[in-house]
Each structure stands twice: as C-alpha cells, then as structure tokens.
mmCIF file of C-alpha atoms in Angstrom:
data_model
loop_
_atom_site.group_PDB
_atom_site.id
_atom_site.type_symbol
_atom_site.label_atom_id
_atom_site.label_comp_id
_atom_site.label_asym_id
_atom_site.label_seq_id
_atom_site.Cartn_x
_atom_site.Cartn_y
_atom_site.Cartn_z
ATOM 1 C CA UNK Z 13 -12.841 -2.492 -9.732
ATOM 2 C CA UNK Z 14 -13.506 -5.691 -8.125
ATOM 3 C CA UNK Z 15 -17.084 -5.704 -9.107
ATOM 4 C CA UNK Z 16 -16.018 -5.898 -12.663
ATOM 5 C CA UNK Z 17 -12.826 -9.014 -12.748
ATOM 6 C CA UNK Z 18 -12.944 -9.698 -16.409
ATOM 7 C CA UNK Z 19 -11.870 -5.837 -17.005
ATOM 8 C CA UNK Z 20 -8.077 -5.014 -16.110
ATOM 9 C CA UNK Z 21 -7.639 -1.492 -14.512
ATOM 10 C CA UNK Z 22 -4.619 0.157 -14.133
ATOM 11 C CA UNK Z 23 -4.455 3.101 -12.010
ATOM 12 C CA UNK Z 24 -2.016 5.986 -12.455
ATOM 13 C CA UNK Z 25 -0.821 7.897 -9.079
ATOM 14 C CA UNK Z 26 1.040 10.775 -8.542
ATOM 15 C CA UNK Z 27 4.551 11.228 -8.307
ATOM 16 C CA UNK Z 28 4.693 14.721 -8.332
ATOM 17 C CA UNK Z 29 4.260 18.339 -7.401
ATOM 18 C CA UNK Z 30 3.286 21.445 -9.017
ATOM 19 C CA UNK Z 31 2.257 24.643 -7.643
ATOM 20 C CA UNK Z 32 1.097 26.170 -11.155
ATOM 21 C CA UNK Z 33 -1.536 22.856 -11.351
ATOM 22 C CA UNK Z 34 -2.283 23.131 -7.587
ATOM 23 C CA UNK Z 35 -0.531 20.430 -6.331
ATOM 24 C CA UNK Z 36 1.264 22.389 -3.542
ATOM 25 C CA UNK Z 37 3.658 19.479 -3.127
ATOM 26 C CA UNK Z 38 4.488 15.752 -4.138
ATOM 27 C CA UNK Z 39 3.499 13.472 -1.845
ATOM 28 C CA UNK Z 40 5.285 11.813 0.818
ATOM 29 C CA UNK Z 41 7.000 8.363 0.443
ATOM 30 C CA UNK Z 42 4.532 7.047 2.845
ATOM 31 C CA UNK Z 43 1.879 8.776 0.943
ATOM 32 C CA UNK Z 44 2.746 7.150 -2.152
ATOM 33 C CA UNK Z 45 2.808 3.920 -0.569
ATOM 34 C CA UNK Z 46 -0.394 3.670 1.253
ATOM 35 C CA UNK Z 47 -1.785 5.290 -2.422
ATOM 36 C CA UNK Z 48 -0.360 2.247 -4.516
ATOM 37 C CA UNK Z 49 -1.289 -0.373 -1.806
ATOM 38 C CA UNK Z 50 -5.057 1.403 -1.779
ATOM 39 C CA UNK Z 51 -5.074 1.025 -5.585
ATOM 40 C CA UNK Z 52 -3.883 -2.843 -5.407
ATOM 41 C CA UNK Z 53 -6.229 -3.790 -2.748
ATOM 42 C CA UNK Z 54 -9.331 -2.486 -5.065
ATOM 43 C CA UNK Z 55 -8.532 -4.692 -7.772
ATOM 44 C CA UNK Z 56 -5.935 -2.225 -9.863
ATOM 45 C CA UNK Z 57 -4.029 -4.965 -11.872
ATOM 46 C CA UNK Z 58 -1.213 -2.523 -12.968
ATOM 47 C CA UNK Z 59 0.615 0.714 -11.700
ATOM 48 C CA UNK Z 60 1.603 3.939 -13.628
ATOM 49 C CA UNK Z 61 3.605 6.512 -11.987
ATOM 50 C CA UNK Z 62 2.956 10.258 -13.294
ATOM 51 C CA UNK Z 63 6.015 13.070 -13.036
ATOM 52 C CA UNK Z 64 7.208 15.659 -15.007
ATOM 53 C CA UNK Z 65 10.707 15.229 -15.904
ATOM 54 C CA UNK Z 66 11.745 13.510 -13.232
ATOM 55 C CA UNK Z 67 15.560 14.140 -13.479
ATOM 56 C CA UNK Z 68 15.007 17.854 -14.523
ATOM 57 C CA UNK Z 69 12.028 18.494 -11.702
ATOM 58 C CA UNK Z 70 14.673 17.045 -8.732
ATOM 59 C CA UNK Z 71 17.561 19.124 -9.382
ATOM 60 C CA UNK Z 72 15.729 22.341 -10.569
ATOM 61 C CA UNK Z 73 12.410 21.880 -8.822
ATOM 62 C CA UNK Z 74 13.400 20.975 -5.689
ATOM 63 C CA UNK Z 75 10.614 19.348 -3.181
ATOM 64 C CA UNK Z 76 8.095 20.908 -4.399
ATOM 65 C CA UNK Z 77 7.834 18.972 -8.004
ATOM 66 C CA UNK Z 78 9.627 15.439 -7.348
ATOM 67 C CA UNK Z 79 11.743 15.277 -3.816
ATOM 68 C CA UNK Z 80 14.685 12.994 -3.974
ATOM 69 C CA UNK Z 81 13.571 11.089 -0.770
ATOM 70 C CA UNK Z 82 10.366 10.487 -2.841
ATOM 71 C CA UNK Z 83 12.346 9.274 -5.958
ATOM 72 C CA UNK Z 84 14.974 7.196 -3.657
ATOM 73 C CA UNK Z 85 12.094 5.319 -1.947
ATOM 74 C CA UNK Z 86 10.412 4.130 -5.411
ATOM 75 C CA UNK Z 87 12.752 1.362 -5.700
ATOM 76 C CA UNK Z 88 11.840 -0.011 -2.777
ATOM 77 C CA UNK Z 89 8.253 0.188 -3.332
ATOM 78 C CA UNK Z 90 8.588 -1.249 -6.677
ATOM 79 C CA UNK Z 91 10.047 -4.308 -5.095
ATOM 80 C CA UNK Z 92 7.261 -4.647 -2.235
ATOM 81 C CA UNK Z 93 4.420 -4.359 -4.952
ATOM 82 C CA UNK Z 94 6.322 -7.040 -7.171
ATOM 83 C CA UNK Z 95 6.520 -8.898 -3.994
ATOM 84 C CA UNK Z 96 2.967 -9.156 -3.456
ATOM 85 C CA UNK Z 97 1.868 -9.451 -7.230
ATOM 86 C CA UNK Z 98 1.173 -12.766 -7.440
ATOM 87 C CA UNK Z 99 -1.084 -12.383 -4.262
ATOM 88 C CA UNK Z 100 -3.072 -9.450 -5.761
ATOM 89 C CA UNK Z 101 -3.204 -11.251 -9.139
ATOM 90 C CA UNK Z 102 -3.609 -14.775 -9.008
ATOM 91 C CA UNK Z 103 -5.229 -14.974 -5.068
ATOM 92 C CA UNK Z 104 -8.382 -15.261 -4.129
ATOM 93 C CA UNK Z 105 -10.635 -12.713 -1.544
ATOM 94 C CA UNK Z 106 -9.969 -14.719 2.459
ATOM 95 C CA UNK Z 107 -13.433 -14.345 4.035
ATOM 96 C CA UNK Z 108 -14.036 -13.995 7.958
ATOM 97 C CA UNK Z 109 -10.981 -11.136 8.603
ATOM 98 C CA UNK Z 110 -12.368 -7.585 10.072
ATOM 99 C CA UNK Z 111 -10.888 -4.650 11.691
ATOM 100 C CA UNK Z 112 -12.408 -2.566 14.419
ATOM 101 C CA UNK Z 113 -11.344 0.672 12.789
ATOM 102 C CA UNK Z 114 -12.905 1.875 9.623
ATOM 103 C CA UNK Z 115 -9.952 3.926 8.984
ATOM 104 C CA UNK Z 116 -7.932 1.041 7.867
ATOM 105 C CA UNK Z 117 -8.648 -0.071 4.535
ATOM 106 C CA UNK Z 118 -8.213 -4.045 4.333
ATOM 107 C CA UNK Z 119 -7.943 -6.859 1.693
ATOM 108 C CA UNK Z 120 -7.223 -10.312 2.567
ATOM 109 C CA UNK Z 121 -5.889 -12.780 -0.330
ATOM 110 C CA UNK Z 122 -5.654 -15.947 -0.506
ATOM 111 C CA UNK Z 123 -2.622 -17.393 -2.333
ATOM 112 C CA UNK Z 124 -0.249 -20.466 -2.439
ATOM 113 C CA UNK Z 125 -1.509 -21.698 0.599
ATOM 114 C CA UNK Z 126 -0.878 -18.053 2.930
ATOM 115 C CA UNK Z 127 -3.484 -15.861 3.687
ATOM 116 C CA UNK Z 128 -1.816 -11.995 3.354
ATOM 117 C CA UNK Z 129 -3.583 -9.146 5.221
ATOM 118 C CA UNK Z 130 -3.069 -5.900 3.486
ATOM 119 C CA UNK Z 131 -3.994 -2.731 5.902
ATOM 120 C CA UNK Z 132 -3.264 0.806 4.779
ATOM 121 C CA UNK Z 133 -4.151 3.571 7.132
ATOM 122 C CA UNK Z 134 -6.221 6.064 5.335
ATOM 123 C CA UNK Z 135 -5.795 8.470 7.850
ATOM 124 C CA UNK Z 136 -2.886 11.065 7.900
ATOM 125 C CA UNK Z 137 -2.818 10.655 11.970
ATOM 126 C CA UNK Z 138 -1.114 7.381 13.117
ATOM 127 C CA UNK Z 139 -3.351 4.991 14.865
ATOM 128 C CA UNK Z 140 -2.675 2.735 17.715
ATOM 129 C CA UNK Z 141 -4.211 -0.175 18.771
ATOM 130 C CA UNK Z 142 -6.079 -1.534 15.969
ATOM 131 C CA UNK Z 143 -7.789 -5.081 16.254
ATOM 132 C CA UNK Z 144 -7.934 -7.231 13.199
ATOM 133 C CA UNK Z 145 -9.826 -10.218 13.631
ATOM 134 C CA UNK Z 146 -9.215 -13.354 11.822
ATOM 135 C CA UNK Z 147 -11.939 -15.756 11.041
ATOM 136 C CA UNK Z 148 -11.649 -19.705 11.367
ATOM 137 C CA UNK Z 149 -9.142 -22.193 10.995
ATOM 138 C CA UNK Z 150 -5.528 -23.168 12.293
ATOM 139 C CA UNK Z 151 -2.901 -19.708 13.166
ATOM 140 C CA UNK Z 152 -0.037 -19.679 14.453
ATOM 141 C CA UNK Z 153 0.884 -18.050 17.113
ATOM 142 C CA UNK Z 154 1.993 -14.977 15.758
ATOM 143 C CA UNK Z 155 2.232 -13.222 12.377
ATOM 144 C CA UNK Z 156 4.526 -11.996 10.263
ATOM 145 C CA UNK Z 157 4.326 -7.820 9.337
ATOM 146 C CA UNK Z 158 5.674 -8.441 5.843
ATOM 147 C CA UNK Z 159 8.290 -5.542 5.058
ATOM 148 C CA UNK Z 160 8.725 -4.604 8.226
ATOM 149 C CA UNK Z 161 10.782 -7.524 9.566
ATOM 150 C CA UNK Z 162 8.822 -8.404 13.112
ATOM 151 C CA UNK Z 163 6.338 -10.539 14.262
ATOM 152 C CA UNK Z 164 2.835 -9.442 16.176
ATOM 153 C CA UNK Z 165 1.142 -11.995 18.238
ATOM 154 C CA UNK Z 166 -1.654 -13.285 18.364
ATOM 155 C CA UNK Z 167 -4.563 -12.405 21.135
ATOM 156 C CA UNK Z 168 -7.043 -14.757 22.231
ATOM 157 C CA UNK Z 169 -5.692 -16.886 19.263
ATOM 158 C CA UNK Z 170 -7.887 -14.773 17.077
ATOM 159 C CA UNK Z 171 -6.844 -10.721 17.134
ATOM 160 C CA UNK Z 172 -3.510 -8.876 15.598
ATOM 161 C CA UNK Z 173 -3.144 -5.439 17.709
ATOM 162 C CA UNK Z 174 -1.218 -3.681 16.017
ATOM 163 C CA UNK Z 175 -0.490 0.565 15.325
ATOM 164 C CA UNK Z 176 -0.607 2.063 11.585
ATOM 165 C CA UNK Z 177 1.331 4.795 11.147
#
C-alpha cells in the first residue's frame, strides 16, 4: 500500500466468528488489535470492521460469532487508532529505526515534531527482550509506551528493550 500513496486503501478486518464459514472463532481483542495496527502501519488510510449482527450474534451466538470481551474492547481501540491518525495520515516514514527481531512488524512516523514507533508482534507467542534501535539525533532518556502508561529506557542512549506480548 505504501508503494502506491496517491491511492487510499481501506482495509476491512474481522470481527467475527463462524463455524459454518470456517472461522472456528472471532478473534481475540489482542488479535484484533495487532490486525488493525498491521493494517495502519502498511499504509491502510481507513478501517472497516466486518460482523454479522453484532447484537443478535453476542447474545445468541455466544463466543464463537462476536464475544462480548471482543465487542467491549472496540471502544477502546477505536480511540487508540483515532489517537494515532494524524501520525499514520499526515506523518512522514522516520529513517534509521530497526529491530533485531523480524517478528515484530515496525513503522516509524514522523509527525508534529515526535517520532512514534509502532511495533506489533506478529507472533502468537510473547517475546521478550526485543532491541529496537534508533538512528541519529537528540533522545531522551527514556520513552514513552503510548497506551500503556510507562516509560522504557533507553540503553546505550540508542536501544528500547522491551517484551511484546
């Protein structure tokens, strides 16, 4: 998607289950939010959300068509990627930041004067002790993990250790 900027994908992700269609289940809140922040960090410029009947699929269909943990965590998810639109949108690709573990999928934008990391963990194992390197230029001493209210430091002035679960 990023190869092509004057074109404006949208994406539409699951937000269901259904056995008859061979989706054995619907997928996990954390599921559905590394699968929107995948989606945003290769270039998606808008969101769709696919159920059947959501109302009627919770109470009748239980977990395996739309769980109500699933439904209950959209709103917050909805805020974080409204959050972060106007980095996705209107910033620009940071060069010179790398991770040492391919199973982290990251973008790095530019915007309003902030650089924003964006790492999803593609896995479905959590990992621990991940390096992300950040190129040149002034850093603080620590960063902020936004949405998850703490701070990691910085190694060597230079690396973010962190664990993606």
């Amino acid at each position: 998607l990023r190869d092509y900027p004057s074109k404006s994908a949208w994406l539409v992700l699951q937000l269901f289950g259904s056995p008859a269609e061979k989706w054995p289940r619907c997928p996990t809140p954390a599921e559905e939010r590394c699968m929107t922040f995948l989606a945003l960090n290769h270039g998606a410029k808008g969101l769709v959300y696919f159920t059947y009947r959501p109302k009627t699929a919770r109470i009748e269909g239980g977990s395996k068509f739309l769980s109500e943990e699933l439904w209950q965590s959209m709103k917050e998810l909805n805020r974080q990627t409204k959050e972060m639109a106007l980095p996705y949108l209107l910033g620009k690709d940071a060069a010179g930041i790398s991770c040492n573990d391919k199973s982290i999928d990251l973008a790095a934008r530019e915007y309003n004067g902030k650089v924003y990391i964006i790492a999803c963990n593609t896995r479905d194992v959590p990992l621990d002790a991940v390096d992300i390197e950040i190129g040149s230029g002034a850093l603080p001493k620590e960063v902020a993990v936004k949405f998850e209210n703490r701070n990691v430091p910085l190694e060597n002035g230079r690396t973010v250790k962190d664990s993606f679960s």
